[in-house]
PDB file of C-alpha atoms and ligand atoms in Angstrom:
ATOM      1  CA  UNK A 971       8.791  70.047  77.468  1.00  0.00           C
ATOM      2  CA  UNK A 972       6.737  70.309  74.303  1.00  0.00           C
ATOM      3  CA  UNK A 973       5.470  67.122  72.050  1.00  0.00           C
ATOM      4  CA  UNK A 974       4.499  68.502  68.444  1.00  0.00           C
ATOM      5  CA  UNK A 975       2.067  65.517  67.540  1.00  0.00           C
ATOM      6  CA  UNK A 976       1.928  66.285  63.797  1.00  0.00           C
ATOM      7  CA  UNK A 977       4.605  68.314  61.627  1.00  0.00           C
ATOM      8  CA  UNK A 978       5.423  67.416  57.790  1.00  0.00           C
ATOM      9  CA  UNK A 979       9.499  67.397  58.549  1.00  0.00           C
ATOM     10  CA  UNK A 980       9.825  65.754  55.132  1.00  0.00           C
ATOM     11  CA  UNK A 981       8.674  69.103  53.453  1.00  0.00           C
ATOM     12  CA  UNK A 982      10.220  70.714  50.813  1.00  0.00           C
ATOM     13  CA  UNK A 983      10.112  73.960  52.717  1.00  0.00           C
ATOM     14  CA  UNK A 984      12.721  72.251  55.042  1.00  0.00           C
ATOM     15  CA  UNK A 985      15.172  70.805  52.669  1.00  0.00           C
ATOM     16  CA  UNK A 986      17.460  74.269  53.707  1.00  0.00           C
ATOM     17  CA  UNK A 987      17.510  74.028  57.384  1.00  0.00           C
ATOM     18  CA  UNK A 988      16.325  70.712  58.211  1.00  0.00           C
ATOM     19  CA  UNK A 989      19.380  69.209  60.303  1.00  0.00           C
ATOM     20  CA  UNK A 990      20.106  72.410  61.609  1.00  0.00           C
ATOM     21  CA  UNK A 991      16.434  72.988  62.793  1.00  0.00           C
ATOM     22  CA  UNK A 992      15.653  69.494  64.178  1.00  0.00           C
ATOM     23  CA  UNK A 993      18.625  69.798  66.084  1.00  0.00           C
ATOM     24  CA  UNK A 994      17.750  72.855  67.733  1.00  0.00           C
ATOM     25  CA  UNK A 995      14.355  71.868  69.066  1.00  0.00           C
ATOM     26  CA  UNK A 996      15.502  70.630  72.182  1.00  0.00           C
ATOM     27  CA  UNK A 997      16.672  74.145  72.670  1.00  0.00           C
ATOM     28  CA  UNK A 998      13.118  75.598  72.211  1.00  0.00           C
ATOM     29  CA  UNK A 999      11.755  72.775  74.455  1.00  0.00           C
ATOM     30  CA  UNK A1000      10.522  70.659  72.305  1.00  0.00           C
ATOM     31  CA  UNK A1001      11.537  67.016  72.881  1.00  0.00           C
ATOM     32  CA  UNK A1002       8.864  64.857  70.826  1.00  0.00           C
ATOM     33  CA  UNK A1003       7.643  65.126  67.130  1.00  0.00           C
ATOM     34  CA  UNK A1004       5.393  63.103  64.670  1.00  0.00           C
ATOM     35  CA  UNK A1005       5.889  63.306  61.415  1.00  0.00           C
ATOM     36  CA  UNK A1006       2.963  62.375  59.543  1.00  0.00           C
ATOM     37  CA  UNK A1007       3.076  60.863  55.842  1.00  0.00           C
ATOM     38  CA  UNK A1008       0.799  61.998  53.068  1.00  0.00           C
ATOM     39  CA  UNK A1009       1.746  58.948  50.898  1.00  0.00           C
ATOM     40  CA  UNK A1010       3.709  55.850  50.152  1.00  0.00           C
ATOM     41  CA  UNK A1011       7.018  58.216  49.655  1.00  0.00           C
ATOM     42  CA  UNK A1012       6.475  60.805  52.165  1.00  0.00           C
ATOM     43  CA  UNK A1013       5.896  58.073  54.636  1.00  0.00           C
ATOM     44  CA  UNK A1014       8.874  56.654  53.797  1.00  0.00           C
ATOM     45  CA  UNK A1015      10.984  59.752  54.710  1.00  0.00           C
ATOM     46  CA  UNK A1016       9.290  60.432  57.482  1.00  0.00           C
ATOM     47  CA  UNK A1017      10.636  56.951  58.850  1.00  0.00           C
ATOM     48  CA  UNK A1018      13.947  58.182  57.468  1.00  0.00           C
ATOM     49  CA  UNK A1019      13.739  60.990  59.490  1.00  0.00           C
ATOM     50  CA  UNK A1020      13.235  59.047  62.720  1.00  0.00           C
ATOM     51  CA  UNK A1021      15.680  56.608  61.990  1.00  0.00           C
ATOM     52  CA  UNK A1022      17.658  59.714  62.425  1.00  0.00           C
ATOM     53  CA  UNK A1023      16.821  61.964  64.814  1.00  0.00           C
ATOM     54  CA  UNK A1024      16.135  60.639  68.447  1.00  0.00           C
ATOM     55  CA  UNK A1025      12.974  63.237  69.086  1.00  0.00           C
ATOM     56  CA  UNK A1026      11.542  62.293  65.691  1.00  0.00           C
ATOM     57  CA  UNK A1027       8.387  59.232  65.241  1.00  0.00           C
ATOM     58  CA  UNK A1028       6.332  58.887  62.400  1.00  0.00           C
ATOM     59  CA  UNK A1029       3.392  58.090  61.036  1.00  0.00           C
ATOM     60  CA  UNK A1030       2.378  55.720  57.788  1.00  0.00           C
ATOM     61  CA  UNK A1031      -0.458  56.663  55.955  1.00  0.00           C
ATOM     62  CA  UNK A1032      -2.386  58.144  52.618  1.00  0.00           C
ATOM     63  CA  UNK A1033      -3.437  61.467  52.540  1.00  0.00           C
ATOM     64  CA  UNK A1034      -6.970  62.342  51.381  1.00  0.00           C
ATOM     65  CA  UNK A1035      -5.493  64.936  48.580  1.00  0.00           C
ATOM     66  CA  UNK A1036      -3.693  61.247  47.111  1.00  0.00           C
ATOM     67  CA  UNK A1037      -6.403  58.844  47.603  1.00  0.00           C
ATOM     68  CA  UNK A1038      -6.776  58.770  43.961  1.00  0.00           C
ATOM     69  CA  UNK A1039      -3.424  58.125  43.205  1.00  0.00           C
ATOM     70  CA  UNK A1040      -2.367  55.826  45.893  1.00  0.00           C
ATOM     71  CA  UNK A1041      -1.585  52.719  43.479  1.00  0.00           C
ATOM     72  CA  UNK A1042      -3.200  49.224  43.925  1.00  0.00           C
ATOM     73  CA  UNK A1043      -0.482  47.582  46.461  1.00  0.00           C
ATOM     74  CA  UNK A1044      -0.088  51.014  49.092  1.00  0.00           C
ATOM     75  CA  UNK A1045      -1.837  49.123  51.781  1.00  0.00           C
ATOM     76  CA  UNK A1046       0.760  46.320  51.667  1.00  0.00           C
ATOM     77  CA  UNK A1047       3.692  48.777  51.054  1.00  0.00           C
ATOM     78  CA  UNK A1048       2.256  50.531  54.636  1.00  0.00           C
ATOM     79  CA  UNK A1049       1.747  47.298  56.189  1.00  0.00           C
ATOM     80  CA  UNK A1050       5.411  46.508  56.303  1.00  0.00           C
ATOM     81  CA  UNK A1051       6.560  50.175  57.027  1.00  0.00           C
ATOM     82  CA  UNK A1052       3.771  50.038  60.130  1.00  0.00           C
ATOM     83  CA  UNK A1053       6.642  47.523  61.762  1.00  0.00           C
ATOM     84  CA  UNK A1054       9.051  49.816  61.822  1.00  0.00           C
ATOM     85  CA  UNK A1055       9.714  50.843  65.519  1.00  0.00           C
ATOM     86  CA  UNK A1056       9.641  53.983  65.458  1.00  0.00           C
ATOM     87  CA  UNK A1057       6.219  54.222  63.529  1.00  0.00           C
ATOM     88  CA  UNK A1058       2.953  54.996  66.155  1.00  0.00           C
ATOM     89  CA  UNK A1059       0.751  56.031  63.862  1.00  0.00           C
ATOM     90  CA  UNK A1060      -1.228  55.285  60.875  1.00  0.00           C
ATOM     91  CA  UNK A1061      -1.901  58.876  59.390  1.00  0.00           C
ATOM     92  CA  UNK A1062      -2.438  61.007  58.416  1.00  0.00           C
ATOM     93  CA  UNK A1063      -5.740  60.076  56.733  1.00  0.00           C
ATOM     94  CA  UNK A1064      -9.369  61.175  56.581  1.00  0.00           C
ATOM     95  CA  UNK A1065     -11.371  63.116  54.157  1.00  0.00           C
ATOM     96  CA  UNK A1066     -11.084  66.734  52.535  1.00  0.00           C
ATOM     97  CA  UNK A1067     -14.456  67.970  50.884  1.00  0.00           C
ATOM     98  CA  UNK A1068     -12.724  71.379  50.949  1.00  0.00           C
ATOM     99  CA  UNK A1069     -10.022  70.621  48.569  1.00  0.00           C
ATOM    100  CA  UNK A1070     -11.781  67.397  46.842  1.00  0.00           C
ATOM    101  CA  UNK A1071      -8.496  67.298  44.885  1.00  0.00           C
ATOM    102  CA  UNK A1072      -9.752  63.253  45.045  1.00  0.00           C
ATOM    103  CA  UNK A1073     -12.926  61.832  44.423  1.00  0.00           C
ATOM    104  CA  UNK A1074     -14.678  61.477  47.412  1.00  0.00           C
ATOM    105  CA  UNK A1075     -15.849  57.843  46.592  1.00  0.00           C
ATOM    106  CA  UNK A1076     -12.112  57.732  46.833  1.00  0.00           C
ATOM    107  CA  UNK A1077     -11.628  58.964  49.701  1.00  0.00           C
ATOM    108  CA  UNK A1078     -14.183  57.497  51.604  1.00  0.00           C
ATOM    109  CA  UNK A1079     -12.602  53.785  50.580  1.00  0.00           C
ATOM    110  CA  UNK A1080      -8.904  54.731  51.072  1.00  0.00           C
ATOM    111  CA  UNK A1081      -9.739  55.793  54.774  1.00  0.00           C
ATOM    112  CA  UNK A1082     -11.921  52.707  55.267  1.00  0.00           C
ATOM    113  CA  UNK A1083      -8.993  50.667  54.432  1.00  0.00           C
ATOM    114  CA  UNK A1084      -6.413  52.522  56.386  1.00  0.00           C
ATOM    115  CA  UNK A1085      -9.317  52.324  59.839  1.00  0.00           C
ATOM    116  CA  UNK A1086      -8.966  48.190  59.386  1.00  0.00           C
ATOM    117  CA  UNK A1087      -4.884  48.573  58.784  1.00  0.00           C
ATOM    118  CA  UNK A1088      -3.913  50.329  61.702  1.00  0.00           C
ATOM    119  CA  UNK A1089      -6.588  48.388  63.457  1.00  0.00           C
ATOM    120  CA  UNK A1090      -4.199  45.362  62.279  1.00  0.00           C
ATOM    121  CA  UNK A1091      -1.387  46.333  63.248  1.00  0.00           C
ATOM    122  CA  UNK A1092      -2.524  47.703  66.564  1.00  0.00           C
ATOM    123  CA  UNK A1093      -1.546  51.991  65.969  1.00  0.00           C
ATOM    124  CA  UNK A1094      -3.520  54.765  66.819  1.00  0.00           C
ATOM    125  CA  UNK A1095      -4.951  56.841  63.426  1.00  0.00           C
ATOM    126  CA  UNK A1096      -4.028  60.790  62.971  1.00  0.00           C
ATOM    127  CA  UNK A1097      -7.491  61.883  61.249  1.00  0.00           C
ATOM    128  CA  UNK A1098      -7.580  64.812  58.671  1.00  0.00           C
ATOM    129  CA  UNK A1099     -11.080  66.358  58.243  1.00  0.00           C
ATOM    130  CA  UNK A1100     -12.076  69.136  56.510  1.00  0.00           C
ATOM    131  CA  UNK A1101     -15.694  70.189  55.428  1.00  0.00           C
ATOM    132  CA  UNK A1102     -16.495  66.276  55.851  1.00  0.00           C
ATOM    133  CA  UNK A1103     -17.557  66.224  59.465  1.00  0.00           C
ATOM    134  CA  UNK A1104     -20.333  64.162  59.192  1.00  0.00           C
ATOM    135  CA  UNK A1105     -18.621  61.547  56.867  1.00  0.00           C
ATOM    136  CA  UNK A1106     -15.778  61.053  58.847  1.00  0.00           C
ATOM    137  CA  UNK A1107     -18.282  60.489  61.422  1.00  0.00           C
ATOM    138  CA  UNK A1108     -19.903  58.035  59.964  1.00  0.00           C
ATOM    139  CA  UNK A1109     -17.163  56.089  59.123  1.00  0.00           C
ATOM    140  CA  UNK A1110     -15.623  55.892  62.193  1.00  0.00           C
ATOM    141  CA  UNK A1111     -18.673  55.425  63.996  1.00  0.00           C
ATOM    142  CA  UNK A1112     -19.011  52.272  61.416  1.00  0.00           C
ATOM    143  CA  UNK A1113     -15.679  51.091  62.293  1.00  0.00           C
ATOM    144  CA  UNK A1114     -15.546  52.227  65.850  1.00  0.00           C
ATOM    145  CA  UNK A1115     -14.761  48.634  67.290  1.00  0.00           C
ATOM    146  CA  UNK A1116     -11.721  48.344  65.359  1.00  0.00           C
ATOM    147  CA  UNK A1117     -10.566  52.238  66.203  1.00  0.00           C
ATOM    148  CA  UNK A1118      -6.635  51.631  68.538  1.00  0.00           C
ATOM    149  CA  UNK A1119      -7.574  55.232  69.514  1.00  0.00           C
ATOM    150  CA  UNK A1120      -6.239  58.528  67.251  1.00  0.00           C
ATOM    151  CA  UNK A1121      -6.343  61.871  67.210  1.00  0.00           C
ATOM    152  CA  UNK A1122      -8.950  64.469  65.466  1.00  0.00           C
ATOM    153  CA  UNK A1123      -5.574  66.721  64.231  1.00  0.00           C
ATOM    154  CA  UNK A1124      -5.948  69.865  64.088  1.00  0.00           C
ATOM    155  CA  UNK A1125      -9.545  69.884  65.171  1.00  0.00           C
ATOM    156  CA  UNK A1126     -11.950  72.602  63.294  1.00  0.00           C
ATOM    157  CA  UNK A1127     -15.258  71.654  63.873  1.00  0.00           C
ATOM    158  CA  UNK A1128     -17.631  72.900  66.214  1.00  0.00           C
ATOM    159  CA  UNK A1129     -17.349  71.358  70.060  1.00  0.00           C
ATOM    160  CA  UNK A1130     -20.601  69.983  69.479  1.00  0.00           C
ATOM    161  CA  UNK A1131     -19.561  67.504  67.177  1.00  0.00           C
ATOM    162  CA  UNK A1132     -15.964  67.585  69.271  1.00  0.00           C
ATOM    163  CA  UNK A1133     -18.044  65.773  71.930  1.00  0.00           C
ATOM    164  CA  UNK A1134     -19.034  63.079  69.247  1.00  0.00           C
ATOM    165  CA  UNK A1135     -15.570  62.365  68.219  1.00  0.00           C
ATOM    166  CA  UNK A1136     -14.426  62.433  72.206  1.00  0.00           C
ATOM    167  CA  UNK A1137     -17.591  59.604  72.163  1.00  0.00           C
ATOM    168  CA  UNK A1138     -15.160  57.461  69.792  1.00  0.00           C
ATOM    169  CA  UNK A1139     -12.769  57.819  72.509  1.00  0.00           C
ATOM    170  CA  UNK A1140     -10.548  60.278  70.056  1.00  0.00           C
ATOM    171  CA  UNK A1141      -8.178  62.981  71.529  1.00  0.00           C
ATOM    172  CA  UNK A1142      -8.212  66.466  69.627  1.00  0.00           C
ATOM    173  CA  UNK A1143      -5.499  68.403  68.590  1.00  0.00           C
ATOM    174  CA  UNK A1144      -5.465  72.028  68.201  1.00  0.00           C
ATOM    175  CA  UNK A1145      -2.759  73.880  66.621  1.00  0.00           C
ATOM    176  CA  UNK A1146      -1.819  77.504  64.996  1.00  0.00           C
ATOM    177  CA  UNK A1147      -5.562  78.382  64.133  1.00  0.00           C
ATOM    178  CA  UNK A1148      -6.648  78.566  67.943  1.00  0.00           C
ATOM    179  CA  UNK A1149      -3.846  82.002  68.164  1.00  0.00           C
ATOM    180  CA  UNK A1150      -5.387  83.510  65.129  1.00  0.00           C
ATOM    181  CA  UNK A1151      -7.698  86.376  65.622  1.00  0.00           C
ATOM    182  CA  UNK A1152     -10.523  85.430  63.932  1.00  0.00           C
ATOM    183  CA  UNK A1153     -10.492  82.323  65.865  1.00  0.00           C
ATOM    184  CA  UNK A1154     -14.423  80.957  67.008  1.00  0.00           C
ATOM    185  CA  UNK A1155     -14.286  77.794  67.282  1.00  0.00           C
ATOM    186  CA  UNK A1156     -10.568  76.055  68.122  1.00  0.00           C
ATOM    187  CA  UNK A1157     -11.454  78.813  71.520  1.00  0.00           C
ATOM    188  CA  UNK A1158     -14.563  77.120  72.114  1.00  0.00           C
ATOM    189  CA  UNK A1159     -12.766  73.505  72.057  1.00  0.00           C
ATOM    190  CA  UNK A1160      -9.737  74.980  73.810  1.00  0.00           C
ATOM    191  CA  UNK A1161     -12.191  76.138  76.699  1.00  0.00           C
ATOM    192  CA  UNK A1162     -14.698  73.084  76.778  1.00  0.00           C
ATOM    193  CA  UNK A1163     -11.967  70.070  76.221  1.00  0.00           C
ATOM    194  CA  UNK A1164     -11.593  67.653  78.946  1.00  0.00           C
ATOM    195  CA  UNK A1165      -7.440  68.171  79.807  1.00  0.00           C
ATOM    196  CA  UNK A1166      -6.754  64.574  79.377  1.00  0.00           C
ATOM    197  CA  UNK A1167      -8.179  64.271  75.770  1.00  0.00           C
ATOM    198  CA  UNK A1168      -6.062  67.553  74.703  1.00  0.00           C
ATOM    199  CA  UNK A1169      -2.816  67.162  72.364  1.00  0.00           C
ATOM    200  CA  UNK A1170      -1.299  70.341  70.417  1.00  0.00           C
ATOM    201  CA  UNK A1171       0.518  69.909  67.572  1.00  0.00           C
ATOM    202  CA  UNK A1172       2.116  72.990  64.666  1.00  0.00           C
ATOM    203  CA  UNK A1173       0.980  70.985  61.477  1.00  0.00           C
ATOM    204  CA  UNK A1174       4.014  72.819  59.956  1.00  0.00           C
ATOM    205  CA  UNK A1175       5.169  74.050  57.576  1.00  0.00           C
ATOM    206  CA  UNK A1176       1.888  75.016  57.491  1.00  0.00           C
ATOM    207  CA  UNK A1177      -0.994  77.253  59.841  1.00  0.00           C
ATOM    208  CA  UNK A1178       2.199  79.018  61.405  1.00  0.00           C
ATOM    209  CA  UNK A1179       0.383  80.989  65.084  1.00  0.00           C
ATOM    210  CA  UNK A1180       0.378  84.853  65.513  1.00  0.00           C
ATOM    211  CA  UNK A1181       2.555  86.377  65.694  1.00  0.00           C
ATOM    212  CA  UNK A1182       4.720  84.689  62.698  1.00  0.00           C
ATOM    213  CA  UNK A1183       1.896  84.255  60.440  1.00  0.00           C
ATOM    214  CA  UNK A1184       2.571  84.603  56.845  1.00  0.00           C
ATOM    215  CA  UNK A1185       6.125  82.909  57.538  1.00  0.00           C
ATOM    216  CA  UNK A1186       7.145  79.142  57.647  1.00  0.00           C
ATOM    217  CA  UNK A1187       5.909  77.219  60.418  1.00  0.00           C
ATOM    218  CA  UNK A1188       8.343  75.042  62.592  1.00  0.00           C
ATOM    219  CA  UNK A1189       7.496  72.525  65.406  1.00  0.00           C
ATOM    220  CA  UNK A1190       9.707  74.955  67.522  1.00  0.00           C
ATOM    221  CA  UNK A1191       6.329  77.572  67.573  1.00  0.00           C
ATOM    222  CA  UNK A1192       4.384  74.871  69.108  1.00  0.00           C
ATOM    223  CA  UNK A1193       4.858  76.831  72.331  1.00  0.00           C
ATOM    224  CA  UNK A1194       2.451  79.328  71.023  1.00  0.00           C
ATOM    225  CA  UNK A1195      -0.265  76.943  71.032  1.00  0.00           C
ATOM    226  CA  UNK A1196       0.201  75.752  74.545  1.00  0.00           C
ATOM    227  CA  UNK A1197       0.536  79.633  75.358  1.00  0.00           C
ATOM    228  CA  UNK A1198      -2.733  80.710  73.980  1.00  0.00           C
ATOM    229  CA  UNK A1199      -4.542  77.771  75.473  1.00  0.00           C
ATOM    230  CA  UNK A1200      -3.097  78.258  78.843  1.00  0.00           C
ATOM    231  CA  UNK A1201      -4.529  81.936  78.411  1.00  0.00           C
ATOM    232  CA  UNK A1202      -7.752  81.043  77.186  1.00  0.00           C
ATOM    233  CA  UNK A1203      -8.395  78.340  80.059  1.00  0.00           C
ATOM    234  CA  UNK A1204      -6.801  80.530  82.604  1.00  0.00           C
ATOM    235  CA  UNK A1205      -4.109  77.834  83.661  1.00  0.00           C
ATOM    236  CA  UNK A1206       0.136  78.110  83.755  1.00  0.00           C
ATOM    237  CA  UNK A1207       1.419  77.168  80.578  1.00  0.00           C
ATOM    238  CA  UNK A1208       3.938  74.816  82.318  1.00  0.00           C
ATOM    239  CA  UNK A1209       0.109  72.568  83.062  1.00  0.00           C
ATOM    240  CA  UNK A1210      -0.707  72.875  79.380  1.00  0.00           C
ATOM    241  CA  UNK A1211       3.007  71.519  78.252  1.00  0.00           C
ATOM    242  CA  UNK A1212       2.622  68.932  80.732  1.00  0.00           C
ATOM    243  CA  UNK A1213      -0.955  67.463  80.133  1.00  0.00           C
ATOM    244  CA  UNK A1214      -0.641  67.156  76.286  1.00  0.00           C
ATOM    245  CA  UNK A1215       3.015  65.361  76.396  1.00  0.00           C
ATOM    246  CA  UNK A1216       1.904  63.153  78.636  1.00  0.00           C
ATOM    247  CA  UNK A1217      -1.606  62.467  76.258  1.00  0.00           C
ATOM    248  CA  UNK A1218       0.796  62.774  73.618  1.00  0.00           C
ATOM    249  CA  UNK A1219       2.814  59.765  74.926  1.00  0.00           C
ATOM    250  CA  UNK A1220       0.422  57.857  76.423  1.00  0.00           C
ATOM    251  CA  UNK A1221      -1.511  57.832  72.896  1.00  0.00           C
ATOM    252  CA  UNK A1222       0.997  57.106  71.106  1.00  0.00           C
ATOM    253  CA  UNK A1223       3.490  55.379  72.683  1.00  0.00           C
ATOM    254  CA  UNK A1224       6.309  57.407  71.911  1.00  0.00           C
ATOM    255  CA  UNK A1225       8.327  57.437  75.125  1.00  0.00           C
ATOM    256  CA  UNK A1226      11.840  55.994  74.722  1.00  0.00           C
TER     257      UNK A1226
HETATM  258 NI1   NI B2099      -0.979  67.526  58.084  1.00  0.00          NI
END
């Protein structure tokens, strides 16, 4: 069975089909997914979402893109979510110096802050990084005694600074971009990765793997993602599934 450690359920893209296709992923052998928020409201119904659906978790936290806009009490409005049972993670957060749609003075504090709350409240951290390698780094190198472990989602860095993050004690998740054929590096991590630091995830409704690219990505494709690795490694897919629900769960909890 399949654990899909990051997919934005709450979407608009899934207000159609939503019920209909969280109900089916059992179906398609997936029995575990984390819904990540991107803000105070999105986090919000991404607890909603668990509180209604068996296979679904979630995770609390402020998006890079909404740094900027994240008002002046969203650390104490996560706080109290972070109690909710069925959260296990605070994310996602991180930085985004490919977008900068905030300021990155911004971002840089909002991340901070989210690092000490989930350290608080004892969660793991889903990080977002894009184009900010070495600043995300840096911070978590700076904050590395307060890091509850977390996850480098949707890892798409080199696996020379993969080996920096694994350092931190951080798992990496690939997702739709290792199936794509253009793919360098998520194959180099996919080939290099210790096993038991591996977690695969869709990051729908978004990075959707060959061969649906160009449609809607579901958690139900995650399959793809185990299948390419399994290829790429030379393994049985049923070893891939295996390995990265059991990381999946160990990391974060999310067993019963
Ligand atoms: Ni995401």
């Amino acid at each position: 069975m399949l654990f899909d450690t990051h997919a934005h359920l709450d979407d608009k893209r899934f207000d159609q089909d939503r019920d209909e296709l969280i109900r089916g992923l059992p179906d398609r052998g997936v029995f575990r997914v984390i819904c990540p928020g991107i803000d105070v409201e999105s986090s919000q119904r991404c607890i909603e979402l668990s509180e209604e659906y068996d296979i679904v978790y979630a995770g609390v936290g402020i998006h890079p893109h909404e740094a900027s806009s994240a008002g002046e009490d969203y650390l104490e409005s996560l706080r109290s979510m972070a109690a909710h049972k069925k959260v296990v993670a605070i994310g996602e957060i991180g930085l985004d110096y490919y977008y900068d749609f905030s300021p990155r003075d911004d971002q840089k504090r909002v991340f901070t802050e989210q690092i000490g709350l989930a350290s608080e409240v004892g969660l793991p951290i889903i990080v977002h990084n894009r184009e900010s390698h070495k600043d995300v780094l840096d911070i978590l190198r700076s904050n590395k005694e307060l890091l509850v472990g977390g996850v480098m989602h949707c890892y798409s860095g080199s696996w020379d600074m993969a080996k920096l993050f694994l350092d931190l004690g951080l798992y990496i998740s690939l997702g739709g971009p290792v199936t794509f054929k253009n793919a360098k590096r998520p194959i180099e991590i996919a080939e290099n990765i210790p096993l038991d630091r591996l977690l695969i995830e869709t990051d729908s409704p978004y990075l959707t793997p060959v061969p649906h690219r160009g449609k809607r990505n579901d958690p139900g494709l995650v399959g793809l993602v185990a299948e390419k690795i399994a290829m790429i490694r030379g393994i049985s897919v049923e070893e891939v599934r295996r390995v990265t629900s059991e990381n999946a769960v160990s990391l974060f909890r999310a067993e019963t």
